[in-house]
Amino acid sequence: MTMTLPVATPEDTRRTDRTDRIVEIVQRQGALAVLVVVVLISFATFPNFRSFDNTATILVAAAPPMLIALGMTFVILTGGIDLSVGSLYVLGGVLAAWASQFGFVTAFAVPLLVCGAIGVANGLLIAYTRMAPFIVTLAALLGARGLMRAISSEGSATFLVQSDAFRRLGNGSFLDIGYQVWLVAGLVVLGIVLLARTRFGHAVYAVGGSEDAAALMGIAVRRTKIWVYVMSGLLAGLAGAINAAKLGSGVTVLGTGMELDAIAAVVIGGTLLTGGAGTIAGTIAGVLLLGVIQNLINQVGNVNSNWQQVISGTFLALVVVAQTYLVKLRRVS
Amino acid sequence: MLEVLDVSKIFPGVRALDRVSFRLAAGEVHALVGENGAGKSTLIKVLTGVYQPDEGELRYQGEKAQFGTPMDAQHAGISTIYQEVNLIPQMSVAHNLFLGREPRNRFGLLDEKRMHHEAREILAGYGVTADVKRQLGTLALGAQQMVALARAVMIDAKVVIMDEPTSSLEPREVETLFGIIRDLHRRGIGIIYVSHRLDELYQICDAVTILRDGRVVHTGKLAELERIKLVSLMLGREMSGSFSAFKESDPEVSDAPPVLRARGLTSRRKLHDISFEVRPGEVVGLGGLLGAGRSETIKAIGGAYPLDSGDVQVDGVDLKKPTTVRAVKAGIAVQPEDRKAEGIIAGLSVRENIALAVLPQLSRFGLVSDAKIDAIVEKYMTRLRIKASGPGQLVGDLSGGNQQKVLLARLLATGPRVLLLDEPTRGIDVGAKAEVQSLIDELAAEGLGVVLVSSDAEELIEGADRVVVLRDGVVVGTLTGAEVTTEDLMATIAAGGNQ
């Protein structure tokens, strides 16, 4: 190339650059900032909150939702949604408890296989029939819940975890922090690398940003979509298994609304529901924020725990409004 | 280098490409021109693997080629930049540039540093100096287009297809683009250049292929083809079977004060200082090629296209900044170009479609009077001779011509002063066309001011009392009088601005 003519004058660039950077920081780190503030206030107000044990409790409780939200982040980044994860979470727990009689490995393998397969089905349907993810995964939600009720005789049969090794995973700890927290932390780090530093991760952003453009740029749109639903299914199943290990049985009444909590956490973490923008770091902040709010309500003691949902809901609405505004601010007119 | 041999592409009901053949030589800049629906986009999609040809074959570098997906074509070295920037606005400039073929380090992870470094170097050659870590969507459109071009050329392209690359560029950006095209030309890369801007074609292209109605009507050296000839080949004046039902215009209209006055309409890049007037009873045509700014002008007057400056007056009253609400209140009715997308609601009945725009006038305390709707619907169905089984028939089940009439009825029911019609006879059969044309005549005779946009040169000449010719968003001439011919129109389009 021989010639150059400036396309944007330096002044324009500098001005929009600064607005951009501020908007980007708010969008990316907003949830984290709120989390820090909430934690600091709690530290000052509630003596019990300060204890190391309480922190460990929050983290253990947040482990399964974190896994589900991790998968959901990928799905939402492609512009999709996965409503089936709450059902898969319960199904995974029941299957893990049942399969634990055959040993530690099967306790993991069975829920992962079944939930992964449902994820494959979701992905194939969404990628090839172009049906709305909302409908496809709603069908999976109903199907998986039915399957769970069928194998647990209408939810009345409770499978107790038989494998000691599997039970230890749910109750043992390393450096006084539960094993499951370490496992989840490891997977989250993997997720971050996958999203930010691999071609697959960039394809996820591209598909969510503009599916048609991504296809024209030679991105394997279908394959990308299938994979995110498979990941989401696997992570939901794993979350169920971890929870079963902690509780010592496959509890059939959990998980209702888990998918909505996960979506809320992802959105609070700054990921756009329309896809194409967001980070896992944001999702971590979102999950922890919801967890901390829950924990605080428990600390206060005499408050009805349903207030937690009121607070989370209000917060979610605020975030969405703020995001809409930020996105507008960012768009060059 | 790239050859298209007798390629046909058939869609339900349409032969989008009919045995099209053309040849692109290495290092050649080949213009591909044609009006809307001529088959350019379809041809490009066949070349880039989006569509498969139903008949005929592609030959690439001397061998028969088949591109199953856009990726196949890209791997083979054919890359495309589309009219709308087809990149991911939410991703960074550098990530867009490398998407799908990012450099990786020895762990298989993306090498961000190298990506940013290389992106900066490459883009400098295209005059883009913005931070490569910025989100692409925050760049000006011209810069985005340059990134798209850089991406297209980067992949060892041997053929680059550019679909209206300059439509969102500023003049100096066009200069940069042409510099790059000349450079590609020197490197032996073949370029297919789609544009409606004749000046640009003659400035940069060696050869030309003209498509019309899915067929190649001319192919050869561009320098040997006169502008006027090029325009008439594109518009296809010799088209047989087209006739017009317009009556001779009435000469006495010209004394009344204008019902619509547009002054200095200017909108970034698309419209430049467009002014014209319409008197009651007058039909003013807007002529010009696709992309000349005809639809934008109409939309701007109707408040649906942003204006940077200029004003619109109805009956001498200034609309201030036109918005759709103000325009409707002032008595401006717009019939959009795309009937299906912006006009009729196919799933509703004839009655509902007609009554849609007048519901506020027909309701009291928020309740709609059925009897009043029936009266209006009845009136316009008779008046416009809408052929439907009854007011309850779904509009989607009507013929194109009757759909158009339903749309007209809806506009008329609001009691407008000015009617802006964008391609009112497109896609409807000859009989219905004649009917719509005589309706336009009748409405004008009743004192409405009408602005008519049509790609059909004959319709424009016959139907309008005056034709304002636009080119690249500028008024390049006005044709008045009964003796105006389609040749005059084409001469103005071809020569306009150069006189």
Coordinates of C-alpha atoms in Angstrom, one line a residue, chain A residues 23-313:
Chain A
V23 CA -18.7 3.4 29.0
E24 CA -16.8 0.2 28.6
I25 CA -15.4 0.2 32.1
V26 CA -18.8 0.9 33.6
Q27 CA -20.3 -1.9 31.5
R28 CA -17.6 -4.4 32.3
Q29 CA -16.9 -3.6 35.9
G30 CA -20.2 -2.2 37.1
A31 CA -21.3 -5.4 38.8
L32 CA -17.9 -5.8 40.4
A33 CA -18.0 -2.3 41.7
V34 CA -21.4 -2.8 43.3
L35 CA -20.2 -6.2 44.7
V36 CA -17.2 -4.5 46.4
V37 CA -19.4 -1.7 47.8
V38 CA -22.0 -4.2 49.1
V39 CA -19.3 -6.4 50.7
L40 CA -17.6 -3.4 52.3
I41 CA -20.9 -2.2 53.8
S42 CA -21.6 -5.7 55.0
F43 CA -18.2 -5.9 56.6
A44 CA -18.8 -2.8 58.5
T45 CA -22.4 -3.6 59.5
F46 CA -22.5 -7.3 60.2
P47 CA -19.8 -8.8 62.5
N48 CA -20.8 -12.3 61.4
F49 CA -20.3 -11.5 57.7
R50 CA -16.6 -10.8 58.4
S51 CA -15.8 -14.4 59.4
F52 CA -13.8 -16.6 57.1
D53 CA -16.4 -19.3 57.5
N54 CA -19.1 -17.1 56.2
T55 CA -17.1 -16.3 53.1
A56 CA -16.5 -20.0 52.6
T57 CA -20.2 -20.6 53.0
I58 CA -21.1 -18.0 50.4
L59 CA -18.6 -19.5 48.0
V60 CA -19.8 -23.1 48.5
A61 CA -23.4 -22.0 48.0
A62 CA -22.4 -20.1 44.9
A63 CA -20.6 -23.0 43.3
P64 CA -23.5 -24.7 41.4
P65 CA -25.1 -21.4 40.3
M66 CA -21.7 -20.2 39.1
L67 CA -21.4 -23.3 36.8
I68 CA -24.8 -22.8 35.4
A69 CA -24.2 -19.1 34.9
L70 CA -20.8 -19.9 33.2
G71 CA -22.6 -22.0 30.6
M72 CA -25.3 -19.4 30.3
T73 CA -22.8 -16.7 29.6
F74 CA -21.6 -18.5 26.5
V75 CA -25.1 -19.1 25.3
I76 CA -26.2 -15.5 25.9
L77 CA -23.1 -14.3 24.2
T78 CA -24.2 -16.0 21.0
G79 CA -27.5 -14.3 21.3
G80 CA -29.3 -17.4 22.6
I81 CA -30.9 -18.4 25.9
D82 CA -31.0 -21.8 27.7
L83 CA -34.1 -22.3 29.8
S84 CA -33.4 -26.0 30.3
V85 CA -30.5 -25.6 32.8
G86 CA -32.7 -25.6 35.9
S87 CA -34.3 -28.9 35.0
L88 CA -30.9 -30.3 33.9
Y89 CA -29.5 -29.2 37.3
V90 CA -32.1 -31.3 39.2
L91 CA -31.9 -34.2 36.7
G92 CA -28.1 -34.1 37.1
G93 CA -28.4 -34.3 40.9
V94 CA -30.8 -37.2 40.9
L95 CA -28.8 -39.1 38.3
A96 CA -25.5 -38.5 40.2
A97 CA -27.0 -39.7 43.4
W98 CA -28.5 -42.8 41.7
A99 CA -25.3 -43.6 39.8
S100 CA -23.1 -43.1 42.9
Q101 CA -23.9 -46.7 43.8
F102 CA -21.6 -47.7 40.9
G103 CA -18.7 -45.6 42.1
F104 CA -17.2 -42.1 42.0
V105 CA -16.6 -42.0 38.2
T106 CA -20.1 -43.1 37.2
A107 CA -21.6 -40.5 39.6
F108 CA -20.1 -37.9 37.4
A109 CA -20.3 -39.7 34.0
V110 CA -24.0 -40.4 34.0
P111 CA -25.3 -36.9 34.7
L112 CA -22.7 -35.4 32.3
L113 CA -23.7 -37.9 29.5
V114 CA -27.4 -37.4 29.9
C115 CA -27.4 -33.6 30.3
G116 CA -24.7 -33.3 27.6
A117 CA -26.9 -35.3 25.3
I118 CA -29.9 -32.9 26.0
G119 CA -27.5 -30.0 25.3
V120 CA -26.6 -31.6 21.9
A121 CA -30.3 -31.9 21.1
N122 CA -30.9 -28.3 22.0
G123 CA -27.9 -27.2 19.9
L124 CA -28.8 -29.2 16.9
L125 CA -32.4 -28.1 16.9
I126 CA -31.4 -24.4 17.3
A127 CA -28.6 -24.5 14.8
Y128 CA -30.3 -26.4 12.0
T129 CA -34.0 -25.7 12.3
R130 CA -33.5 -22.1 13.3
M131 CA -36.2 -22.4 15.9
A132 CA -36.1 -19.8 18.6
P133 CA -33.8 -20.9 21.5
F134 CA -36.5 -19.8 23.9
I135 CA -38.9 -22.5 22.6
V136 CA -36.4 -25.3 22.0
T137 CA -34.9 -25.0 25.5
L138 CA -38.4 -24.5 27.1
A139 CA -39.3 -27.9 25.6
A140 CA -36.1 -29.3 27.0
L141 CA -37.0 -27.8 30.4
L142 CA -40.3 -29.6 30.4
G143 CA -38.8 -32.8 29.0
A144 CA -35.9 -33.0 31.5
R145 CA -38.2 -32.3 34.4
G146 CA -40.5 -35.1 33.3
L147 CA -37.6 -37.4 32.9
M148 CA -36.4 -36.6 36.5
R149 CA -39.9 -37.2 37.9
A150 CA -40.2 -40.4 36.0
I151 CA -37.0 -41.9 37.3
S152 CA -37.7 -40.7 40.8
S153 CA -41.3 -42.1 40.9
E154 CA -43.0 -38.7 40.8
G155 CA -40.2 -37.2 43.0
S156 CA -41.1 -39.4 45.9
A157 CA -38.1 -41.7 45.7
T158 CA -34.9 -40.2 47.1
F159 CA -31.6 -41.6 46.0
L160 CA -29.0 -41.4 48.7
V161 CA -25.4 -40.9 47.7
Q162 CA -23.6 -44.2 48.1
S163 CA -20.1 -43.4 47.2
D164 CA -18.0 -42.0 50.1
A165 CA -15.5 -40.5 47.7
F166 CA -18.3 -38.6 46.0
R167 CA -19.7 -37.4 49.3
R168 CA -16.3 -36.2 50.4
L169 CA -16.2 -34.0 47.2
G170 CA -19.3 -32.2 48.5
N171 CA -18.2 -31.8 52.1
G172 CA -14.4 -32.0 52.2
S173 CA -12.2 -28.9 51.9
F174 CA -8.8 -27.8 50.9
L175 CA -7.3 -24.8 52.8
D176 CA -10.7 -24.7 54.5
I177 CA -12.4 -24.0 51.3
G178 CA -14.8 -26.6 49.9
Y179 CA -13.4 -28.9 47.1
Q180 CA -16.3 -27.9 44.8
V181 CA -15.2 -24.2 45.0
W182 CA -11.8 -25.2 43.7
L183 CA -13.3 -27.3 41.0
V184 CA -15.6 -24.5 39.9
A185 CA -12.7 -21.9 40.1
G186 CA -10.7 -24.1 37.8
L187 CA -13.5 -24.4 35.3
V188 CA -14.1 -20.7 35.4
V189 CA -10.5 -20.0 34.6
L190 CA -10.7 -22.5 31.7
G191 CA -13.9 -20.7 30.5
I192 CA -12.2 -17.3 30.6
V193 CA -9.2 -18.6 28.5
L194 CA -11.6 -20.3 26.1
L195 CA -13.7 -17.2 25.6
A196 CA -10.9 -14.6 25.4
R197 CA -8.0 -16.4 23.9
T198 CA -9.3 -19.0 21.4
R199 CA -10.8 -18.9 18.0
F200 CA -13.9 -20.6 19.4
G201 CA -14.3 -17.8 21.9
H202 CA -14.1 -15.1 19.3
A203 CA -16.5 -17.1 17.1
V204 CA -19.0 -17.0 20.1
Y205 CA -18.7 -13.2 20.2
A206 CA -19.0 -12.9 16.4
V207 CA -22.1 -15.1 16.2
G208 CA -23.8 -13.0 18.9
G209 CA -22.7 -9.8 17.4
S210 CA -24.1 -10.5 13.9
E211 CA -24.9 -14.0 12.8
D212 CA -25.1 -13.1 9.1
A213 CA -21.8 -11.2 9.1
A214 CA -20.1 -14.0 11.0
A215 CA -21.3 -16.5 8.4
L216 CA -20.1 -14.3 5.6
M217 CA -16.8 -14.0 7.3
G218 CA -16.4 -17.7 7.2
I219 CA -17.3 -18.5 10.9
A220 CA -18.8 -21.9 11.5
V221 CA -22.0 -20.5 13.0
R222 CA -23.9 -23.7 13.5
R223 CA -21.0 -25.5 15.1
T224 CA -20.4 -22.6 17.4
K225 CA -24.1 -22.6 18.5
I226 CA -24.2 -26.4 19.0
W227 CA -21.1 -26.2 21.3
V228 CA -22.4 -23.5 23.5
Y229 CA -25.6 -25.5 24.3
V230 CA -23.6 -28.6 24.9
M231 CA -21.4 -26.7 27.3
S232 CA -24.4 -25.3 29.0
G233 CA -26.0 -28.7 29.4
L234 CA -22.8 -30.3 30.7
L235 CA -22.2 -27.5 33.2
A236 CA -25.8 -27.7 34.5
G237 CA -25.5 -31.5 34.9
L238 CA -22.2 -31.1 36.7
A239 CA -23.7 -28.4 39.0
G240 CA -26.4 -30.9 39.9
A241 CA -23.9 -33.6 40.6
I242 CA -21.9 -31.3 42.9
N243 CA -25.0 -30.3 44.8
A244 CA -26.0 -33.9 45.2
A245 CA -22.5 -34.6 46.6
K246 CA -23.0 -31.8 49.1
L247 CA -26.5 -32.7 50.2
G248 CA -25.9 -36.5 50.2
S249 CA -28.9 -37.2 48.1
G250 CA -30.6 -36.3 44.8
V251 CA -33.2 -33.8 45.9
T252 CA -36.1 -33.6 43.4
V253 CA -37.7 -30.3 44.5
L254 CA -34.8 -28.0 43.8
G255 CA -33.9 -26.1 40.7
T256 CA -37.2 -24.4 39.9
G257 CA -36.2 -21.0 38.6
M258 CA -32.4 -21.7 38.6
E259 CA -32.3 -20.9 34.9
L260 CA -33.8 -17.5 35.6
D261 CA -31.3 -16.8 38.4
A262 CA -28.5 -17.7 36.0
I263 CA -29.8 -15.4 33.4
A264 CA -30.1 -12.6 35.9
A265 CA -26.5 -13.1 37.1
V266 CA -25.2 -13.1 33.6
V267 CA -27.1 -9.9 32.7
I268 CA -26.2 -8.2 36.0
G269 CA -22.6 -9.1 35.1
G270 CA -22.8 -6.8 32.0
T271 CA -23.5 -9.4 29.2
L272 CA -26.0 -8.1 26.7
L273 CA -29.0 -10.2 26.3
T274 CA -28.8 -9.5 22.6
G275 CA -25.4 -11.2 22.5
G276 CA -22.0 -10.2 21.3
A277 CA -20.7 -8.4 24.4
G278 CA -20.0 -9.5 27.9
T279 CA -17.4 -11.2 30.0
I280 CA -17.1 -14.1 32.4
A281 CA -15.6 -11.9 35.0
G282 CA -18.8 -9.9 35.0
T283 CA -20.8 -13.1 35.4
I284 CA -18.7 -14.1 38.5
A285 CA -19.5 -10.7 40.0
G286 CA -23.1 -11.2 39.1
V287 CA -23.3 -14.6 40.8
L288 CA -21.5 -13.5 43.9
L289 CA -23.6 -10.4 44.2
L290 CA -26.8 -12.5 44.2
G291 CA -25.1 -14.9 46.7
V292 CA -24.0 -12.1 49.0
I293 CA -27.5 -10.5 49.0
Q294 CA -29.0 -13.9 50.0
N295 CA -26.4 -14.3 52.7
L296 CA -27.0 -10.8 54.0
I297 CA -30.7 -11.4 54.3
N298 CA -29.9 -14.6 56.3
Q299 CA -27.6 -12.5 58.5
V300 CA -30.3 -10.0 59.3
G301 CA -32.3 -13.0 60.5
N302 CA -35.9 -11.9 61.0
V303 CA -36.4 -10.8 57.4
N304 CA -38.5 -12.9 55.2
S305 CA -36.1 -14.5 52.7
N306 CA -38.3 -13.7 49.8
W307 CA -37.1 -10.1 50.1
Q308 CA -33.9 -11.4 48.5
Q309 CA -35.8 -11.9 45.2
V310 CA -37.3 -8.5 45.5
I311 CA -33.9 -6.9 45.9
S312 CA -32.3 -9.1 43.1
G313 CA -35.2 -8.2 40.8

